[in-house]
mmCIF file of C-alpha atoms in Angstrom:
data_model
loop_
_atom_site.group_PDB
_atom_site.id
_atom_site.type_symbol
_atom_site.label_atom_id
_atom_site.label_comp_id
_atom_site.label_asym_id
_atom_site.label_seq_id
_atom_site.Cartn_x
_atom_site.Cartn_y
_atom_site.Cartn_z
ATOM 1 C CA UNK A 1 -5.280 -17.628 -12.219
ATOM 2 C CA UNK A 2 -4.978 -14.568 -14.438
ATOM 3 C CA UNK A 3 -8.738 -14.067 -14.473
ATOM 4 C CA UNK A 4 -8.882 -14.270 -10.668
ATOM 5 C CA UNK A 5 -6.065 -11.713 -10.427
ATOM 6 C CA UNK A 6 -7.986 -9.351 -12.721
ATOM 7 C CA UNK A 7 -11.086 -9.768 -10.564
ATOM 8 C CA UNK A 8 -9.100 -8.946 -7.403
ATOM 9 C CA UNK A 9 -7.778 -5.787 -9.075
ATOM 10 C CA UNK A 10 -11.345 -4.834 -10.006
ATOM 11 C CA UNK A 11 -12.342 -5.187 -6.339
ATOM 12 C CA UNK A 12 -9.579 -2.769 -5.322
ATOM 13 C CA UNK A 13 -10.494 -0.324 -8.097
ATOM 14 C CA UNK A 14 -14.122 -0.434 -6.926
ATOM 15 C CA UNK A 15 -12.957 0.453 -3.386
ATOM 16 C CA UNK A 16 -10.975 3.377 -4.782
ATOM 17 C CA UNK A 17 -13.972 4.642 -6.772
ATOM 18 C CA UNK A 18 -16.519 4.076 -4.013
ATOM 19 C CA UNK A 19 -16.774 7.670 -2.796
ATOM 20 C CA UNK A 20 -15.543 9.733 -5.756
ATOM 21 C CA UNK A 21 -18.985 11.108 -6.678
ATOM 22 C CA UNK A 22 -18.722 13.914 -4.137
ATOM 23 C CA UNK A 23 -14.995 14.465 -4.553
ATOM 24 C CA UNK A 24 -15.229 17.208 -7.159
ATOM 25 C CA UNK A 25 -17.876 19.801 -7.857
ATOM 26 C CA UNK A 26 -18.897 18.935 -11.393
ATOM 27 C CA UNK A 27 -21.426 21.419 -12.662
ATOM 28 C CA UNK A 28 -22.904 21.302 -16.149
ATOM 29 C CA UNK A 29 -22.476 24.784 -17.579
ATOM 30 C CA UNK A 30 -24.421 24.162 -20.762
ATOM 31 C CA UNK A 31 -28.014 23.508 -19.680
ATOM 32 C CA UNK A 32 -29.120 22.760 -23.250
ATOM 33 C CA UNK A 33 -26.583 19.948 -23.716
ATOM 34 C CA UNK A 34 -28.084 16.507 -24.219
ATOM 35 C CA UNK A 35 -27.194 13.790 -21.745
ATOM 36 C CA UNK A 36 -24.304 11.625 -22.859
ATOM 37 C CA UNK A 37 -24.556 7.843 -22.448
ATOM 38 C CA UNK A 38 -22.772 7.084 -19.153
ATOM 39 C CA UNK A 39 -21.729 3.616 -20.392
ATOM 40 C CA UNK A 40 -18.822 4.929 -22.430
ATOM 41 C CA UNK A 41 -16.197 2.255 -23.014
ATOM 42 C CA UNK A 42 -12.720 3.078 -21.742
ATOM 43 C CA UNK A 43 -10.073 3.717 -24.360
ATOM 44 C CA UNK A 44 -6.628 2.131 -24.519
ATOM 45 C CA UNK A 45 -5.268 5.357 -23.023
ATOM 46 C CA UNK A 46 -7.639 4.979 -20.072
ATOM 47 C CA UNK A 47 -6.495 1.401 -19.579
ATOM 48 C CA UNK A 48 -2.832 2.452 -19.690
ATOM 49 C CA UNK A 49 -3.484 5.112 -17.055
ATOM 50 C CA UNK A 50 -5.247 2.630 -14.773
ATOM 51 C CA UNK A 51 -2.360 0.171 -15.142
ATOM 52 C CA UNK A 52 0.147 2.952 -14.476
ATOM 53 C CA UNK A 53 -1.754 4.012 -11.360
ATOM 54 C CA UNK A 54 -1.770 0.434 -10.058
ATOM 55 C CA UNK A 55 2.001 0.214 -10.556
ATOM 56 C CA UNK A 56 2.419 3.570 -8.850
ATOM 57 C CA UNK A 57 0.587 2.178 -5.812
ATOM 58 C CA UNK A 58 3.324 -0.457 -5.597
ATOM 59 C CA UNK A 59 6.087 2.135 -5.755
ATOM 60 C CA UNK A 60 4.591 4.700 -3.408
ATOM 61 C CA UNK A 61 2.450 2.786 -0.939
ATOM 62 C CA UNK A 62 3.834 -0.746 -0.548
ATOM 63 C CA UNK A 63 6.878 -2.225 1.132
ATOM 64 C CA UNK A 64 7.859 -3.573 -2.313
ATOM 65 C CA UNK A 65 8.531 0.023 -3.396
ATOM 66 C CA UNK A 66 10.474 1.068 -0.303
ATOM 67 C CA UNK A 67 13.913 0.742 -1.903
ATOM 68 C CA UNK A 68 12.950 2.779 -4.980
ATOM 69 C CA UNK A 69 11.246 5.410 -2.792
ATOM 70 C CA UNK A 70 14.361 5.658 -0.637
ATOM 71 C CA UNK A 71 16.539 6.342 -3.678
ATOM 72 C CA UNK A 72 14.183 9.041 -4.978
ATOM 73 C CA UNK A 73 12.716 10.637 -1.869
ATOM 74 C CA UNK A 74 15.452 10.382 0.773
ATOM 75 C CA UNK A 75 17.832 12.863 -0.930
ATOM 76 C CA UNK A 76 14.988 15.380 -1.262
ATOM 77 C CA UNK A 77 13.891 14.917 2.342
ATOM 78 C CA UNK A 78 17.479 15.173 3.601
ATOM 79 C CA UNK A 79 18.040 18.407 1.657
ATOM 80 C CA UNK A 80 14.800 19.867 2.969
ATOM 81 C CA UNK A 81 15.710 18.941 6.551
ATOM 82 C CA UNK A 82 19.203 20.426 6.203
ATOM 83 C CA UNK A 83 17.756 23.706 4.909
ATOM 84 C CA UNK A 84 15.208 23.953 7.714
ATOM 85 C CA UNK A 85 16.501 22.160 10.800
ATOM 86 C CA UNK A 86 14.627 24.269 13.387
ATOM 87 C CA UNK A 87 11.611 25.911 11.746
ATOM 88 C CA UNK A 88 9.818 23.123 9.881
ATOM 89 C CA UNK A 89 6.411 24.200 11.151
ATOM 90 C CA UNK A 90 6.851 27.562 9.377
ATOM 91 C CA UNK A 91 7.901 26.117 6.015
ATOM 92 C CA UNK A 92 5.364 25.566 3.238
ATOM 93 C CA UNK A 93 6.230 23.007 0.562
ATOM 94 C CA UNK A 94 4.488 22.470 -2.773
ATOM 95 C CA UNK A 95 4.878 19.117 -4.531
ATOM 96 C CA UNK A 96 3.875 19.571 -8.189
ATOM 97 C CA UNK A 97 2.972 16.363 -9.995
ATOM 98 C CA UNK A 98 2.431 14.686 -6.644
ATOM 99 C CA UNK A 99 0.982 11.488 -8.096
ATOM 100 C CA UNK A 100 -0.386 9.367 -5.267
ATOM 101 C CA UNK A 101 0.786 11.797 -2.595
ATOM 102 C CA UNK A 102 3.467 9.731 -0.855
ATOM 103 C CA UNK A 103 6.218 12.354 -1.093
ATOM 104 C CA UNK A 104 3.811 15.062 0.095
ATOM 105 C CA UNK A 105 2.751 12.789 2.968
ATOM 106 C CA UNK A 106 6.392 12.122 3.906
ATOM 107 C CA UNK A 107 7.114 15.867 3.942
ATOM 108 C CA UNK A 108 4.022 16.644 6.024
ATOM 109 C CA UNK A 109 4.804 13.826 8.461
ATOM 110 C CA UNK A 110 8.156 15.534 9.148
ATOM 111 C CA UNK A 111 6.375 18.652 10.370
ATOM 112 C CA UNK A 112 6.261 20.808 7.251
ATOM 113 C CA UNK A 113 3.092 22.311 5.827
ATOM 114 C CA UNK A 114 2.774 20.556 2.494
ATOM 115 C CA UNK A 115 0.406 20.591 -0.447
ATOM 116 C CA UNK A 116 0.468 18.214 -3.387
ATOM 117 C CA UNK A 117 -0.751 19.244 -6.815
ATOM 118 C CA UNK A 118 -1.796 16.627 -9.371
ATOM 119 C CA UNK A 119 -3.490 16.824 -12.770
ATOM 120 C CA UNK A 120 -4.408 13.189 -13.425
ATOM 121 C CA UNK A 121 -7.878 12.163 -12.265
ATOM 122 C CA UNK A 122 -6.643 8.592 -12.014
ATOM 123 C CA UNK A 123 -3.956 9.637 -9.537
ATOM 124 C CA UNK A 124 -6.355 11.949 -7.683
ATOM 125 C CA UNK A 125 -8.927 9.198 -7.164
ATOM 126 C CA UNK A 126 -6.285 6.761 -5.939
ATOM 127 C CA UNK A 127 -4.483 9.299 -3.735
ATOM 128 C CA UNK A 128 -7.770 10.336 -2.117
ATOM 129 C CA UNK A 129 -8.374 6.681 -1.294
ATOM 130 C CA UNK A 130 -4.836 6.081 -0.005
ATOM 131 C CA UNK A 131 -4.594 9.241 2.075
ATOM 132 C CA UNK A 132 -8.136 9.338 3.453
ATOM 133 C CA UNK A 133 -9.806 5.935 3.268
ATOM 134 C CA UNK A 134 -7.234 3.096 3.426
ATOM 135 C CA UNK A 135 -6.503 3.017 7.154
ATOM 136 C CA UNK A 136 -5.572 -0.661 7.536
ATOM 137 C CA UNK A 137 -1.879 -1.316 6.952
ATOM 138 C CA UNK A 138 -1.500 -3.901 4.162
ATOM 139 C CA UNK A 139 -5.279 -4.214 4.052
ATOM 140 C CA UNK A 140 -5.507 -4.401 0.247
ATOM 141 C CA UNK A 141 -3.932 -6.696 -2.324
ATOM 142 C CA UNK A 142 -3.340 -6.004 -6.010
ATOM 143 C CA UNK A 143 -1.745 -7.847 -8.894
ATOM 144 C CA UNK A 144 0.145 -5.027 -10.636
ATOM 145 C CA UNK A 145 1.943 -7.083 -13.279
ATOM 146 C CA UNK A 146 -0.904 -9.077 -14.847
ATOM 147 C CA UNK A 147 -0.774 -7.077 -18.085
ATOM 148 C CA UNK A 148 2.941 -7.685 -18.625
ATOM 149 C CA UNK A 149 3.415 -10.692 -20.860
ATOM 150 C CA UNK A 150 7.115 -10.051 -21.542
ATOM 151 C CA UNK A 151 10.224 -10.122 -19.367
ATOM 152 C CA UNK A 152 8.850 -12.622 -16.853
ATOM 153 C CA UNK A 153 11.136 -15.447 -15.754
ATOM 154 C CA UNK A 154 8.113 -17.487 -14.722
ATOM 155 C CA UNK A 155 4.339 -17.135 -14.948
ATOM 156 C CA UNK A 156 4.202 -16.631 -11.176
ATOM 157 C CA UNK A 157 6.079 -13.333 -11.679
ATOM 158 C CA UNK A 158 3.162 -12.016 -13.703
ATOM 159 C CA UNK A 159 0.714 -13.112 -10.979
ATOM 160 C CA UNK A 160 2.741 -11.635 -8.101
ATOM 161 C CA UNK A 161 0.554 -9.881 -5.583
ATOM 162 C CA UNK A 162 1.447 -6.836 -3.528
ATOM 163 C CA UNK A 163 -0.225 -5.617 -0.354
ATOM 164 C CA UNK A 164 -0.712 -1.944 0.444
ATOM 165 C CA UNK A 165 -0.635 0.587 2.049
ATOM 166 C CA UNK A 166 2.558 -0.022 4.013
ATOM 167 C CA UNK A 167 1.629 2.757 6.472
ATOM 168 C CA UNK A 168 -1.547 4.246 7.851
ATOM 169 C CA UNK A 169 -1.575 7.649 6.160
ATOM 170 C CA UNK A 170 -3.985 9.013 8.772
ATOM 171 C CA UNK A 171 -1.269 8.528 11.399
#
């Protein structure tokens, strides 16, 4: 069961990475540099970042994360709305460390002009997918807890699956 869950996560990751080749303009500035083997093995840090990104999908883009999002985002959104009740279309909002873009999307969907800023390539790849490519509500399934071997009441907790996205971001 664990192996099948890993394979399902790989399918989702492959969807996320499908169109990233043209996402950034990567230009080699050193023309004399030798080609590096493209089959570089991921490090433990890379694996941690992938696992973190998968868990962030649960928090930001699934119904399973709705309660946590409400506790974090609702006070910010309420404060923003109280400061700008009548002129939202004129207000520009920057969300630094925007992660997968859910807070920026929530702000923009309320009528503000909003831009998210994110440093992590892992988050950028996933947010590009979630905001621009994943148009079917609950069209994808991941197993975000398969790498957690502690603090599970039962093995089924580790194999729990979560569907996402809980909204169509293009709406």
